[in-house]
mmCIF file of C-alpha atoms in Angstrom:
data_model
loop_
_atom_site.group_PDB
_atom_site.id
_atom_site.type_symbol
_atom_site.label_atom_id
_atom_site.label_comp_id
_atom_site.label_asym_id
_atom_site.label_seq_id
_atom_site.Cartn_x
_atom_site.Cartn_y
_atom_site.Cartn_z
ATOM 1 C CA MET A 111 101.224 63.476 186.034
ATOM 2 C CA LYS A 112 100.468 60.020 187.345
ATOM 3 C CA ASN A 113 101.463 57.000 185.266
ATOM 4 C CA TYR A 114 99.312 53.863 185.256
ATOM 5 C CA TYR A 115 101.857 51.199 184.304
ATOM 6 C CA HIS A 116 99.871 48.279 185.695
ATOM 7 C CA LEU A 117 96.586 49.347 184.151
ATOM 8 C CA VAL A 118 97.934 50.056 180.657
ATOM 9 C CA ALA A 119 100.065 46.868 180.735
ATOM 10 C CA GLY A 120 96.984 44.881 181.589
ATOM 11 C CA MET A 121 94.760 46.392 178.877
ATOM 12 C CA PRO A 122 93.663 43.757 176.339
ATOM 13 C CA ASP A 123 94.512 44.439 172.706
ATOM 14 C CA ILE A 124 91.494 45.627 170.819
ATOM 15 C CA ALA A 125 90.916 46.401 167.128
ATOM 16 C CA PRO A 126 88.003 48.002 165.282
ATOM 17 C CA ASP A 127 87.054 44.684 163.661
ATOM 18 C CA ASP A 128 86.887 42.673 166.891
ATOM 19 C CA THR A 129 83.810 40.526 167.241
ATOM 20 C CA LYS A 130 84.159 39.678 170.939
ATOM 21 C CA LEU A 131 85.033 41.773 173.925
ATOM 22 C CA VAL A 132 86.776 40.344 176.946
ATOM 23 C CA PHE A 133 86.576 43.786 178.634
ATOM 24 C CA THR A 134 83.678 46.249 178.603
ATOM 25 C CA VAL A 135 82.914 49.870 179.430
ATOM 26 C CA ALA A 136 81.230 48.621 182.645
ATOM 27 C CA ASP A 137 84.397 46.635 183.496
ATOM 28 C CA PHE A 138 86.486 49.791 182.994
ATOM 29 C CA LYS A 139 84.264 51.721 185.315
ATOM 30 C CA ALA A 140 84.297 49.008 187.957
ATOM 31 C CA TYR A 141 88.003 48.012 187.896
ATOM 32 C CA TYR A 142 90.034 50.859 186.345
ATOM 33 C CA LEU A 143 88.296 53.977 187.570
ATOM 34 C CA PRO A 144 88.836 53.248 191.308
ATOM 35 C CA GLU A 145 92.609 52.831 190.626
ATOM 36 C CA MET A 146 92.966 56.367 189.299
ATOM 37 C CA SER A 147 93.754 59.536 191.199
ATOM 38 C CA LYS A 148 90.823 61.775 192.133
ATOM 39 C CA LYS A 149 91.797 64.284 189.467
ATOM 40 C CA ASP A 150 91.970 61.622 186.728
ATOM 41 C CA ARG A 151 88.739 60.034 187.848
ATOM 42 C CA GLU A 152 87.001 63.339 187.412
ATOM 43 C CA LEU A 153 88.554 63.699 183.965
ATOM 44 C CA VAL A 154 87.487 60.224 182.796
ATOM 45 C CA SER A 155 84.057 60.754 184.263
ATOM 46 C CA LEU A 156 83.472 63.340 181.563
ATOM 47 C CA PHE A 157 83.104 60.383 179.193
ATOM 48 C CA PHE A 158 80.615 58.580 181.415
ATOM 49 C CA LEU A 159 78.320 61.637 181.566
ATOM 50 C CA GLN A 160 76.904 60.679 178.160
ATOM 51 C CA TYR A 161 75.086 57.774 179.898
ATOM 52 C CA ASP A 162 73.753 60.165 182.536
ATOM 53 C CA HIS A 163 72.325 62.288 179.747
ATOM 54 C CA ARG A 164 70.428 59.287 178.369
ATOM 55 C CA ASN A 165 69.199 58.378 181.823
ATOM 56 C CA LEU A 166 68.065 61.918 182.544
ATOM 57 C CA LEU A 167 66.232 62.294 179.221
ATOM 58 C CA ALA A 168 64.494 58.946 179.785
ATOM 59 C CA PHE A 169 63.518 59.915 183.343
ATOM 60 C CA LEU A 170 62.130 63.269 182.266
ATOM 61 C CA GLU A 171 60.109 61.532 179.547
ATOM 62 C CA MET A 172 58.970 58.401 181.415
ATOM 63 C CA GLY A 173 59.475 59.013 185.118
ATOM 64 C CA ASP A 174 60.227 56.071 187.428
ATOM 65 C CA SER A 175 59.438 53.544 184.652
ATOM 66 C CA ALA A 176 62.352 54.759 182.532
ATOM 67 C CA PRO A 177 65.155 52.286 181.715
ATOM 68 C CA PHE A 178 68.442 52.986 183.504
ATOM 69 C CA ASP A 179 72.010 52.555 182.256
ATOM 70 C CA ASP A 180 74.307 52.054 185.228
ATOM 71 C CA ARG A 181 77.374 53.096 183.303
ATOM 72 C CA GLY A 182 76.606 56.699 184.208
ATOM 73 C CA VAL A 183 78.282 58.653 186.974
ATOM 74 C CA TYR A 184 75.087 59.233 188.961
ATOM 75 C CA SER A 185 72.486 56.863 190.329
ATOM 76 C CA ALA A 186 68.790 56.859 189.395
ATOM 77 C CA GLU A 187 68.099 58.291 192.888
ATOM 78 C CA GLU A 188 70.541 61.169 192.379
ATOM 79 C CA LEU A 189 68.956 62.089 189.024
ATOM 80 C CA ALA A 190 65.477 61.923 190.537
ATOM 81 C CA GLU A 191 66.668 64.083 193.416
ATOM 82 C CA ALA A 192 68.068 66.651 190.980
ATOM 83 C CA VAL A 193 64.736 66.858 189.152
ATOM 84 C CA GLU A 194 62.929 67.358 192.475
ATOM 85 C CA GLN A 195 65.437 70.018 193.606
ATOM 86 C CA VAL A 196 64.736 72.013 190.438
ATOM 87 C CA LYS A 197 60.995 71.534 190.884
ATOM 88 C CA VAL A 198 60.979 72.972 194.448
ATOM 89 C CA GLY A 199 63.743 75.535 193.822
ATOM 90 C CA ASP A 200 66.214 73.913 196.221
ATOM 91 C CA GLU A 201 69.793 74.978 195.328
ATOM 92 C CA LEU A 202 71.527 73.459 198.360
ATOM 93 C CA GLY A 203 73.423 70.213 198.225
ATOM 94 C CA ARG A 204 73.368 69.855 194.480
ATOM 95 C CA LYS A 205 75.654 67.044 193.273
ATOM 96 C CA LEU A 206 75.415 67.135 189.500
ATOM 97 C CA PRO A 207 77.166 69.568 187.144
ATOM 98 C CA ALA A 208 75.307 72.868 186.943
ATOM 99 C CA TYR A 209 74.225 72.399 183.332
ATOM 100 C CA PHE A 210 72.070 69.409 184.356
ATOM 101 C CA TYR A 211 69.953 71.629 186.574
ATOM 102 C CA ASP A 212 69.679 74.363 183.921
ATOM 103 C CA PHE A 213 68.534 71.729 181.406
ATOM 104 C CA ILE A 214 65.989 70.224 183.777
ATOM 105 C CA ALA A 215 64.558 73.694 184.400
ATOM 106 C CA SER A 216 64.135 74.343 180.643
ATOM 107 C CA TYR A 217 63.052 70.848 179.595
ATOM 108 C CA ALA A 218 59.317 71.454 179.493
ATOM 109 C CA GLU A 219 59.702 74.613 177.431
ATOM 110 C CA LEU A 220 62.095 72.864 175.035
ATOM 111 C CA LYS A 221 59.623 70.010 174.530
ATOM 112 C CA GLU A 222 56.869 72.505 173.750
ATOM 113 C CA GLN A 223 59.015 74.464 171.272
ATOM 114 C CA GLY A 224 60.195 71.324 169.497
ATOM 115 C CA GLU A 225 63.292 73.048 168.067
ATOM 116 C CA PRO A 226 66.030 72.811 169.014
ATOM 117 C CA LEU A 227 65.525 69.307 170.307
ATOM 118 C CA PRO A 228 66.096 68.856 174.076
ATOM 119 C CA GLU A 229 68.870 66.270 173.444
ATOM 120 C CA ASP A 230 70.677 68.751 171.173
ATOM 121 C CA VAL A 231 70.555 71.436 173.875
ATOM 122 C CA LEU A 232 71.892 68.971 176.425
ATOM 123 C CA ALA A 233 74.656 67.899 174.046
ATOM 124 C CA SER A 234 75.595 71.522 173.399
ATOM 125 C CA THR A 235 76.023 72.323 177.093
ATOM 126 C CA TYR A 236 77.889 69.036 177.593
ATOM 127 C CA TYR A 237 80.464 69.886 174.989
ATOM 128 C CA GLU A 238 80.916 73.389 176.451
ATOM 129 C CA TYR A 239 81.353 71.865 179.913
ATOM 130 C CA ALA A 240 83.841 69.233 178.723
ATOM 131 C CA ALA A 241 85.823 71.727 176.654
ATOM 132 C CA LYS A 242 86.640 73.639 179.845
ATOM 133 C CA CYS A 243 88.702 70.753 181.247
ATOM 134 C CA LYS A 244 92.376 71.525 181.609
ATOM 135 C CA ASN A 245 93.592 68.330 179.937
ATOM 136 C CA ARG A 246 94.527 69.217 176.336
ATOM 137 C CA PHE A 247 93.939 65.760 174.909
ATOM 138 C CA VAL A 248 90.435 65.341 176.394
ATOM 139 C CA ALA A 249 89.417 68.896 175.486
ATOM 140 C CA ASP A 250 90.618 68.328 171.920
ATOM 141 C CA TRP A 251 88.742 64.989 171.772
ATOM 142 C CA PHE A 252 85.426 66.655 172.644
ATOM 143 C CA ALA A 253 86.123 69.509 170.200
ATOM 144 C CA PHE A 254 86.925 66.993 167.447
ATOM 145 C CA ASN A 255 83.681 65.066 168.055
ATOM 146 C CA LEU A 256 81.635 68.226 168.140
ATOM 147 C CA ASN A 257 83.126 69.439 164.859
ATOM 148 C CA VAL A 258 82.712 66.128 163.050
ATOM 149 C CA ASN A 259 79.089 65.775 164.100
ATOM 150 C CA ASN A 260 78.335 69.370 163.175
ATOM 151 C CA ILE A 261 79.973 69.135 159.777
ATOM 152 C CA LEU A 262 77.858 66.119 158.904
ATOM 153 C CA VAL A 263 74.699 67.913 160.082
ATOM 154 C CA ALA A 264 75.593 70.975 158.014
ATOM 155 C CA LEU A 265 76.256 68.872 154.910
ATOM 156 C CA THR A 266 72.951 67.054 155.348
ATOM 157 C CA ALA A 267 71.114 70.355 155.774
ATOM 158 C CA ARG A 268 72.707 71.661 152.582
ATOM 159 C CA LYS A 269 71.769 68.523 150.650
ATOM 160 C CA TYR A 270 68.127 68.638 151.642
ATOM 161 C CA GLY A 271 67.723 72.406 151.596
ATOM 162 C CA PHE A 272 66.915 73.167 155.223
ATOM 163 C CA PRO A 273 68.737 75.682 157.465
ATOM 164 C CA ALA A 274 71.653 74.177 159.353
ATOM 165 C CA ALA A 275 71.924 76.677 162.195
ATOM 166 C CA PRO A 276 69.065 75.371 164.361
ATOM 167 C CA HIS A 277 70.601 71.902 164.298
ATOM 168 C CA ILE A 278 74.262 72.865 164.928
ATOM 169 C CA VAL A 279 75.445 72.057 168.453
ATOM 170 C CA GLY A 280 77.646 74.481 170.381
ATOM 171 C CA ASN A 281 78.325 78.194 170.361
ATOM 172 C CA GLY A 282 82.003 78.237 169.280
ATOM 173 C CA GLU A 283 83.364 79.936 166.190
ATOM 174 C CA ILE A 284 83.413 76.760 164.074
ATOM 175 C CA SER A 285 79.818 75.945 165.055
ATOM 176 C CA LYS A 286 78.789 79.462 163.967
ATOM 177 C CA ILE A 287 80.595 79.111 160.636
ATOM 178 C CA LEU A 288 78.967 75.762 159.881
ATOM 179 C CA GLY A 289 75.580 77.312 160.559
ATOM 180 C CA THR A 290 76.069 80.256 158.152
ATOM 181 C CA SER A 291 78.737 79.606 155.516
ATOM 182 C CA GLY A 292 77.812 78.883 151.932
ATOM 183 C CA ALA A 293 81.284 77.770 150.854
ATOM 184 C CA ARG A 294 81.674 74.180 149.668
ATOM 185 C CA ASP A 295 83.965 73.338 152.577
ATOM 186 C CA PHE A 296 82.477 76.064 154.805
ATOM 187 C CA GLY A 297 85.902 77.732 154.568
ATOM 188 C CA LEU A 298 87.300 75.261 157.087
ATOM 189 C CA SER A 299 89.622 72.980 155.121
ATOM 190 C CA SER A 300 92.662 75.053 156.055
ATOM 191 C CA GLU A 301 91.660 75.071 159.712
ATOM 192 C CA LEU A 302 90.492 71.475 160.212
ATOM 193 C CA ASP A 303 92.836 68.883 158.790
ATOM 194 C CA TYR A 304 90.102 66.282 158.797
ATOM 195 C CA MET A 305 87.528 68.383 156.894
ATOM 196 C CA ASP A 306 88.074 66.758 153.541
ATOM 197 C CA GLU A 307 87.835 63.265 155.047
ATOM 198 C CA VAL A 308 84.566 64.094 156.798
ATOM 199 C CA MET A 309 83.199 65.386 153.495
ATOM 200 C CA ARG A 310 84.168 62.099 151.829
ATOM 201 C CA ILE A 311 82.467 60.187 154.617
ATOM 202 C CA ASN A 312 79.341 62.209 153.997
ATOM 203 C CA ASP A 313 79.320 61.008 150.385
ATOM 204 C CA ALA A 314 78.723 57.394 151.441
ATOM 205 C CA ALA A 315 75.341 56.334 150.173
ATOM 206 C CA ASP A 316 74.648 53.805 152.897
ATOM 207 C CA ALA A 317 73.844 55.211 156.332
ATOM 208 C CA VAL A 318 75.459 52.279 158.163
ATOM 209 C CA GLU A 319 78.658 52.612 156.091
ATOM 210 C CA LYS A 320 78.721 56.342 156.815
ATOM 211 C CA GLU A 321 78.517 55.722 160.571
ATOM 212 C CA ARG A 322 81.209 53.055 160.391
ATOM 213 C CA LYS A 323 83.533 55.463 158.625
ATOM 214 C CA GLN A 324 82.883 58.087 161.255
ATOM 215 C CA ASP A 325 83.937 55.650 163.972
ATOM 216 C CA LEU A 326 87.071 54.643 162.047
ATOM 217 C CA LEU A 327 87.966 58.307 161.728
ATOM 218 C CA LYS A 328 87.599 58.684 165.496
ATOM 219 C CA TRP A 329 89.569 55.533 166.152
ATOM 220 C CA ASN A 330 92.442 56.771 163.982
ATOM 221 C CA TRP A 331 92.311 60.160 165.708
ATOM 222 C CA LEU A 332 92.695 58.424 169.087
ATOM 223 C CA ASP A 333 95.672 56.405 167.806
ATOM 224 C CA LEU A 334 97.395 59.421 166.396
ATOM 225 C CA ASN A 335 96.813 61.650 169.402
ATOM 226 C CA THR A 336 97.900 59.104 172.010
ATOM 227 C CA PHE A 337 101.001 57.915 170.147
ATOM 228 C CA PHE A 338 103.316 59.604 172.670
ATOM 229 C CA HIS A 339 101.084 58.974 175.687
ATOM 230 C CA TYR A 340 102.324 55.635 177.029
ATOM 231 C CA PHE A 341 101.013 55.044 180.507
ATOM 232 C CA SER A 342 98.974 58.150 181.150
ATOM 233 C CA VAL A 343 95.313 58.899 181.724
ATOM 234 C CA GLU A 344 95.089 59.884 178.072
ATOM 235 C CA ARG A 345 95.933 56.317 177.041
ATOM 236 C CA LEU A 346 93.239 54.977 179.369
ATOM 237 C CA PHE A 347 90.684 57.490 178.118
ATOM 238 C CA ALA A 348 91.323 56.494 174.517
ATOM 239 C CA PHE A 349 90.958 52.800 175.419
ATOM 240 C CA LEU A 350 87.641 53.569 177.088
ATOM 241 C CA VAL A 351 86.311 55.375 173.996
ATOM 242 C CA LYS A 352 87.351 52.466 171.763
ATOM 243 C CA LEU A 353 85.521 50.022 174.033
ATOM 244 C CA ASP A 354 82.393 52.140 173.649
ATOM 245 C CA ILE A 355 82.728 52.110 169.859
ATOM 246 C CA LEU A 356 83.125 48.330 169.771
ATOM 247 C CA GLU A 357 80.270 47.690 172.197
ATOM 248 C CA ARG A 358 77.886 49.805 170.153
ATOM 249 C CA TRP A 359 78.581 48.000 166.905
ATOM 250 C CA MET A 360 78.541 44.575 168.446
ATOM 251 C CA ALA A 361 75.108 45.364 169.809
ATOM 252 C CA ILE A 362 73.874 46.330 166.326
ATOM 253 C CA ASP A 363 74.884 43.284 164.364
ATOM 254 C CA LYS A 364 77.907 41.151 165.236
ATOM 255 C CA GLU A 365 78.517 39.081 162.147
ATOM 256 C CA LYS A 366 77.343 41.617 159.553
ATOM 257 C CA GLY A 367 79.232 44.374 161.362
ATOM 258 C CA ARG A 368 82.463 42.340 161.419
ATOM 259 C CA LYS A 369 82.430 41.660 157.664
ATOM 260 C CA MET A 370 81.495 45.235 156.771
ATOM 261 C CA PHE A 371 84.044 46.756 159.110
ATOM 262 C CA ARG A 372 86.909 44.580 157.830
ATOM 263 C CA GLY A 373 86.028 45.416 154.224
ATOM 264 C CA LEU A 374 85.819 49.083 155.146
ATOM 265 C CA ILE A 375 89.225 49.009 156.786
ATOM 266 C CA ASP A 376 90.714 47.476 153.632
ATOM 267 C CA SER A 377 89.147 50.137 151.446
ATOM 268 C CA LEU A 378 90.244 52.961 153.694
ATOM 269 C CA LYS A 379 93.843 51.708 153.650
ATOM 270 C CA SER A 380 93.915 52.438 149.942
ATOM 271 C CA GLU A 381 92.487 55.934 150.511
ATOM 272 C CA VAL A 382 94.441 57.124 153.558
ATOM 273 C CA GLU A 383 98.154 56.789 154.105
ATOM 274 C CA ILE A 384 98.664 55.495 157.631
ATOM 275 C CA PRO A 385 101.983 56.452 159.346
ATOM 276 C CA VAL A 386 104.348 53.457 159.457
ATOM 277 C CA ASP A 387 104.637 53.742 163.245
ATOM 278 C CA LEU A 388 100.894 53.230 163.633
ATOM 279 C CA LYS A 389 100.708 50.090 161.530
ATOM 280 C CA ARG A 390 100.482 47.129 163.832
#
């Protein structure tokens, strides 16, 4: 396992209530990614695929006029080439992960059906693809995100009386349980140690507060699960995810977000006991 002493030592300190970033996701891609080994670059690139998904969905919907986020792994030309390869049935020289091509081939039919949504199908295959990586931390991160998102979907479906199964992402055992169980906690509290906290998050009346709490849950998960990873790719991966969280909220509303997030952190401190070693 390669250690990245110089990269980790040079990482700026960031906190969930920061209002200004001196380092961005784009900076990470430009300056950190080239410094990693080929194996670790491929691992971290799993994170950047989310931007490729957005670019692909936009291109399929709008064509060449679609906006493009250059934080993805693949260029606009490579995505356009992939769409053309599927269109003409060319299977040679394909550069993207296989699930991209499968999705492109089924996109028109998914749009016509309307359910499940194309973006949900793409997300499902993405999680399945990422879960196959051999790095335990990264695989667990994607599984955690999948479960949290699905739990909230299932709880929303229950509240408003519509079936959850068509909206649950993934084909794993937990996804299947969330789509079918009638138990209050879906019978998962003993299996998922964050189940009760996600259910409390779901009780938040305000949609923005609910999303903030989700991100704090994820931030704390990253802290806990990288505690013994000092200079490894796992530490860099967690830093990248945190940058993404901060960028998203700063783009929504800087000042309002700062005040709300700080108040939220204070309230959560009274609800959740944080290990002493993690208090900084």
